[in-house]
Short mmCIF file of C-alpha atoms in Angstrom, two decimals:
data_model
loop_
_atom_site.label_atom_id
_atom_site.label_comp_id
_atom_site.label_asym_id
_atom_site.label_seq_id
_atom_site.Cartn_x
_atom_site.Cartn_y
_atom_site.Cartn_z
CA MET A 15 0.00 0.00 0.00
CA THR A 16 1.34 3.43 -0.94
CA PRO A 17 1.67 5.53 2.23
CA ARG A 18 -0.26 8.77 2.66
CA ILE A 19 2.35 10.15 5.06
CA SER A 20 6.13 9.92 5.12
CA VAL A 21 7.30 10.70 8.65
CA VAL A 22 10.87 12.02 8.38
CA ILE A 23 12.99 11.82 11.53
CA PRO A 24 16.62 13.01 11.48
CA VAL A 25 18.71 11.27 14.13
CA TYR A 26 22.19 11.51 15.60
CA ASN A 27 23.36 8.87 18.07
CA GLU A 28 20.02 8.60 19.86
CA GLY A 29 20.74 5.02 20.90
CA PRO A 30 17.96 3.06 22.66
CA GLU A 31 16.18 6.27 23.65
CA VAL A 32 14.70 6.48 20.14
CA VAL A 33 12.63 3.31 20.63
CA ARG A 34 10.04 4.81 22.95
CA HIS A 35 9.42 7.72 20.61
CA LEU A 36 9.16 5.52 17.51
CA GLU A 37 6.73 3.22 19.27
CA ARG A 38 4.55 6.23 20.12
CA ILE A 39 4.55 7.33 16.49
CA LEU A 40 3.64 3.85 15.27
CA ARG A 41 0.83 3.70 17.82
CA GLU A 42 -0.60 7.19 17.23
CA VAL A 43 -0.35 7.57 13.44
CA LEU A 44 -3.46 5.92 12.01
CA LEU A 45 -3.17 6.96 8.36
CA PRO A 46 -1.09 4.68 6.09
CA ALA A 47 2.48 5.81 6.73
CA GLU A 48 6.16 5.10 6.36
CA VAL A 49 8.60 6.21 9.05
CA LEU A 50 11.99 7.21 7.65
CA VAL A 51 14.71 7.39 10.29
CA VAL A 52 17.47 9.31 8.54
CA HIS A 53 21.04 9.02 9.81
CA ASP A 54 24.36 10.31 8.51
CA MET A 55 26.62 7.32 9.15
CA PRO A 56 26.16 3.54 9.32
CA GLU A 57 27.74 3.43 12.79
CA ASP A 58 25.16 5.82 14.30
CA THR A 59 24.03 4.30 17.61
CA THR A 60 20.39 4.73 16.62
CA VAL A 61 20.58 2.29 13.70
CA PRO A 62 20.57 -1.11 15.48
CA PHE A 63 17.45 -0.18 17.44
CA VAL A 64 15.67 1.01 14.31
CA HIS A 65 16.52 -2.26 12.57
CA GLU A 66 15.16 -4.23 15.50
CA LEU A 67 11.88 -2.30 15.40
CA ALA A 68 11.66 -2.65 11.60
CA ARG A 69 11.67 -6.44 11.94
CA THR A 70 8.28 -6.26 13.61
CA ASP A 71 6.82 -3.21 11.84
CA PRO A 72 7.49 -2.77 8.09
CA ARG A 73 6.50 0.89 8.23
CA VAL A 74 9.90 1.70 9.74
CA ARG A 75 12.96 2.24 7.51
CA ALA A 76 16.48 3.24 8.49
CA VAL A 77 17.71 5.50 5.70
CA LEU A 78 21.34 6.53 5.18
CA ASN A 79 21.67 10.18 4.18
CA THR A 80 24.19 10.71 1.37
CA TYR A 81 23.68 14.48 0.95
CA GLY A 82 26.17 15.43 3.64
CA ARG A 83 26.11 15.49 7.41
CA GLY A 84 23.81 17.58 9.55
CA PRO A 85 20.06 17.80 10.24
CA ALA A 86 19.25 20.01 7.23
CA ASN A 87 20.79 17.54 4.79
CA ALA A 88 19.13 14.63 6.59
CA ILE A 89 15.70 16.27 6.34
CA ARG A 90 16.24 17.19 2.70
CA PHE A 91 17.31 13.62 1.93
CA GLY A 92 14.32 12.21 3.83
CA ILE A 93 11.81 14.35 1.93
CA ASP A 94 13.43 13.45 -1.38
CA ALA A 95 13.20 9.79 -0.42
CA ALA A 96 9.56 10.06 0.70
CA ARG A 97 7.03 7.96 -1.19
CA ALA A 98 3.96 9.74 0.19
CA PRO A 99 2.38 13.00 -1.02
CA VAL A 100 2.77 14.43 2.49
CA ALA A 101 6.00 14.57 4.49
CA VAL A 102 5.88 15.30 8.21
CA VAL A 103 9.16 16.27 9.88
CA THR A 104 9.43 15.48 13.56
CA MET A 105 12.29 15.12 15.99
CA ALA A 106 13.67 11.95 17.56
CA ASP A 107 13.66 13.25 21.12
CA GLY A 108 9.93 13.03 21.86
CA CYS A 109 9.41 16.82 22.08
CA ASP A 110 6.66 16.70 19.42
CA ASP A 111 3.21 15.17 19.92
CA PRO A 112 2.79 12.29 17.43
CA ARG A 113 -1.00 12.36 17.85
CA GLN A 114 -0.97 15.49 15.68
CA ILE A 115 0.80 13.96 12.69
CA ASP A 116 -2.47 12.79 11.13
CA ASP A 117 -4.09 16.21 11.66
CA LEU A 118 -1.16 18.01 10.05
CA ALA A 119 -1.26 15.63 7.08
CA ARG A 120 -5.00 16.19 6.62
CA LEU A 121 -4.39 19.94 6.32
CA VAL A 122 -2.03 19.25 3.44
CA ASP A 123 -4.63 16.92 1.93
CA ARG A 124 -7.01 19.91 1.97
CA GLY A 125 -4.62 22.06 -0.04
CA VAL A 126 -2.11 23.83 2.19
CA VAL A 127 1.55 23.38 1.28
CA VAL A 128 2.89 23.90 4.82
CA ALA A 129 1.00 22.83 7.94
CA ALA A 130 2.65 23.97 11.17
CA ALA A 131 2.31 22.68 14.70
CA SER A 132 2.25 25.99 16.60
CA ARG A 133 3.45 26.53 20.14
CA TYR A 134 2.39 30.17 20.08
CA MET A 135 -1.24 30.15 18.96
CA PRO A 136 -4.12 29.81 21.45
CA GLY A 137 -4.05 26.28 22.84
CA GLY A 138 -0.33 25.88 22.18
CA GLN A 139 2.46 25.84 24.73
CA GLN A 140 6.21 25.42 25.06
CA VAL A 141 7.42 23.63 28.18
CA GLY A 142 11.11 23.91 28.97
CA GLY A 143 14.01 24.61 26.67
CA PRO A 144 16.65 27.36 26.79
CA ARG A 145 15.21 30.75 27.69
CA PHE A 146 16.91 32.69 24.87
CA LYS A 147 15.79 30.15 22.29
CA ARG A 148 12.18 30.38 23.56
CA MET A 149 12.20 34.18 23.44
CA ALA A 150 13.78 34.38 20.00
CA SER A 151 11.46 31.85 18.38
CA ARG A 152 8.37 33.46 19.94
CA TRP A 153 9.44 36.93 18.76
CA ALA A 154 10.19 35.63 15.25
CA GLY A 155 6.86 33.82 15.06
CA LYS A 156 4.86 36.82 16.25
CA THR A 157 6.50 39.35 13.93
CA LEU A 158 6.39 37.08 10.88
CA SER A 159 2.72 36.38 11.48
CA MET A 160 1.77 40.03 12.04
CA PHE A 161 3.89 41.77 9.42
CA ALA A 162 4.84 39.17 6.77
CA ARG A 163 1.51 37.29 6.98
CA VAL A 164 3.19 33.89 6.83
CA GLY A 165 0.08 31.99 7.97
CA THR A 166 1.50 30.63 11.23
CA ARG A 167 2.62 32.06 14.55
CA ASP A 168 5.39 29.47 14.80
CA ALA A 169 7.43 29.62 11.61
CA THR A 170 10.59 28.33 13.31
CA ASN A 171 9.15 25.08 14.68
CA SER A 172 10.52 22.02 12.87
CA PHE A 173 7.34 20.03 13.49
CA LYS A 174 5.54 20.62 10.20
CA ALA A 175 3.84 18.78 7.35
CA TYR A 176 4.67 19.58 3.74
CA ASP A 177 3.25 18.89 0.33
CA THR A 178 6.17 16.90 -1.08
CA ASP A 179 5.54 18.17 -4.62
CA PHE A 180 5.78 21.74 -3.31
CA VAL A 181 9.08 21.01 -1.55
CA ARG A 182 10.58 19.44 -4.65
CA GLU A 183 9.37 22.41 -6.69
CA VAL A 184 10.88 25.16 -4.52
CA GLY A 185 13.80 23.16 -3.18
CA ILE A 186 15.60 23.21 0.16
CA GLU A 187 18.66 25.43 0.27
CA SER A 188 19.43 25.04 3.98
CA ASN A 189 22.43 22.85 4.72
CA THR A 190 23.23 23.37 8.39
CA GLY A 191 20.61 23.10 11.13
CA PHE A 192 16.86 23.01 11.56
CA GLU A 193 16.01 26.20 9.66
CA ILE A 194 14.16 24.26 6.95
CA GLY A 195 10.85 24.97 8.70
CA ILE A 196 11.23 28.73 8.37
CA GLU A 197 12.74 28.43 4.87
CA LEU A 198 9.76 26.56 3.42
CA THR A 199 7.28 28.77 5.26
CA ALA A 200 8.99 31.86 3.84
CA LYS A 201 8.99 30.41 0.31
CA ALA A 202 5.30 29.55 0.54
CA THR A 203 4.64 33.13 1.68
CA ARG A 204 6.57 34.67 -1.23
CA LEU A 205 4.62 32.44 -3.65
CA ARG A 206 1.30 33.17 -1.91
CA ARG A 207 0.73 29.48 -1.27
CA PRO A 208 -1.51 28.51 1.67
CA VAL A 209 0.01 27.88 5.10
CA ALA A 210 -2.03 26.73 8.10
CA GLU A 211 -1.43 25.81 11.73
CA ILE A 212 -2.80 23.80 14.64
CA PRO A 213 -1.85 24.25 18.30
CA THR A 214 0.71 21.97 19.86
CA ILE A 215 2.33 21.48 23.26
CA TRP A 216 6.09 21.16 22.88
CA LEU A 217 7.96 19.43 25.69
CA ASP A 218 11.71 19.76 26.15
CA ARG A 219 13.47 16.41 25.84
CA GLN A 220 13.55 14.44 29.06
CA LEU A 221 16.31 12.01 28.08
CA GLY A 222 19.61 12.49 26.32
CA GLU A 223 21.29 15.71 25.28
CA SER A 224 20.18 18.26 22.71
CA HIS A 225 22.55 18.87 19.80
CA PHE A 226 21.01 22.27 18.92
CA ASP A 227 23.50 25.18 18.95
CA VAL A 228 21.59 28.49 18.92
CA GLY A 229 24.62 30.65 18.13
CA ARG A 230 25.74 28.50 15.23
CA PHE A 231 22.33 28.31 13.54
CA MET A 232 21.05 31.86 14.22
CA PRO A 233 22.44 33.44 11.00
CA SER A 234 20.60 30.87 8.89
CA TYR A 235 17.33 31.56 10.69
CA LEU A 236 17.77 35.30 10.20
CA ARG A 237 18.41 34.81 6.49
CA TRP A 238 15.01 33.20 6.00
CA TYR A 239 13.30 35.54 8.45
CA PHE A 240 14.16 38.52 6.24
CA PHE A 241 13.47 36.55 3.05
CA ALA A 242 9.81 36.19 4.13
CA PHE A 243 9.31 39.96 3.89
CA GLY A 244 10.23 40.15 0.21
CA ARG A 245 7.93 40.83 -2.72
CA ARG A 246 5.71 38.19 -4.20
CA MET A 247 7.53 35.73 -6.44
CA SER A 248 6.19 33.82 -9.42
CA ASP A 249 6.59 30.09 -9.83
CA GLU A 250 9.09 30.77 -12.61
CA GLN A 251 11.17 33.07 -10.41
CA MET A 252 11.26 30.52 -7.61
CA ALA A 253 12.20 27.74 -10.04
CA ALA A 254 15.02 29.88 -11.42
CA ARG A 255 16.25 30.59 -7.89
CA TRP A 256 16.29 26.89 -7.06
CA ALA A 257 18.08 26.04 -10.31
CA ASP A 258 20.76 28.58 -9.41
CA LYS A 259 21.19 27.59 -5.76
CA ARG A 260 20.50 23.86 -5.91
CA PRO A 261 23.28 21.99 -4.10
CA VAL A 262 24.95 19.07 -5.83
CA PRO A 263 24.23 16.06 -3.60
CA ALA A 264 26.17 12.86 -3.39
CA PRO A 265 24.62 10.00 -5.40
CA ALA A 266 21.53 8.65 -3.69
CA ASP A 267 19.54 5.48 -4.11
CA PHE A 268 16.17 6.16 -2.52
CA ASP A 269 15.00 2.59 -3.05
CA ARG A 270 17.81 1.27 -0.94
CA GLU A 271 17.45 1.16 2.79
CA ASP A 272 19.90 0.10 5.44
CA THR A 273 19.77 -3.55 6.31
CA PRO A 274 21.15 -5.24 9.40
CA ALA A 275 24.52 -6.90 9.01
#
């Protein structure tokens, strides 16, 4: 059966801690789905546990990213490898609520190209996390919503669903951190494509250590923040931009998945 949702999860040495989160996703996602666990290296400590889970649930696939290391490349690879018309990006640390994956996907089914899980709309909440990161993301979300009319009050959140055809049309230029969420929201805004949101409660990870470096990734976020305020672009202009900026990835075989030794 062709999946309706491709759940894309970038990982980096999550080890056994990933199992609980994957089991929640498999339990809560009711629409036909594939779960792509994207890692940068075969020796990633997450991989053996994903293989073990895949033996009992064929929806799970461990996918080796060949676009280059880092979460942006892993997400870009995962969306390119997706077989479903909707790709939902979620993190491996359990901070996102998997019960909302189906709802986000249904918004894309109804015609939006980006569906955001929003911490900052009524009914949403952010629990924990670094104070500066919370303040910066809330300020960015509020100002982008009010002045750039991006369609969501949480443009920076990574927990989003995308129309995969839209993503392949406009491309993903990010190659460092988790700024893909704001990049694709900004591109949808410049093209006047529909963006929608639902409230979510984000919980800071309870196990393991976060690999997010605010100082390192801030310039990339600011680049797309200001991009969202630009003039309307045509499909042809966006296509020309992507043709000019498209990175040259390493060869990829999307039909191949990692298999246990």
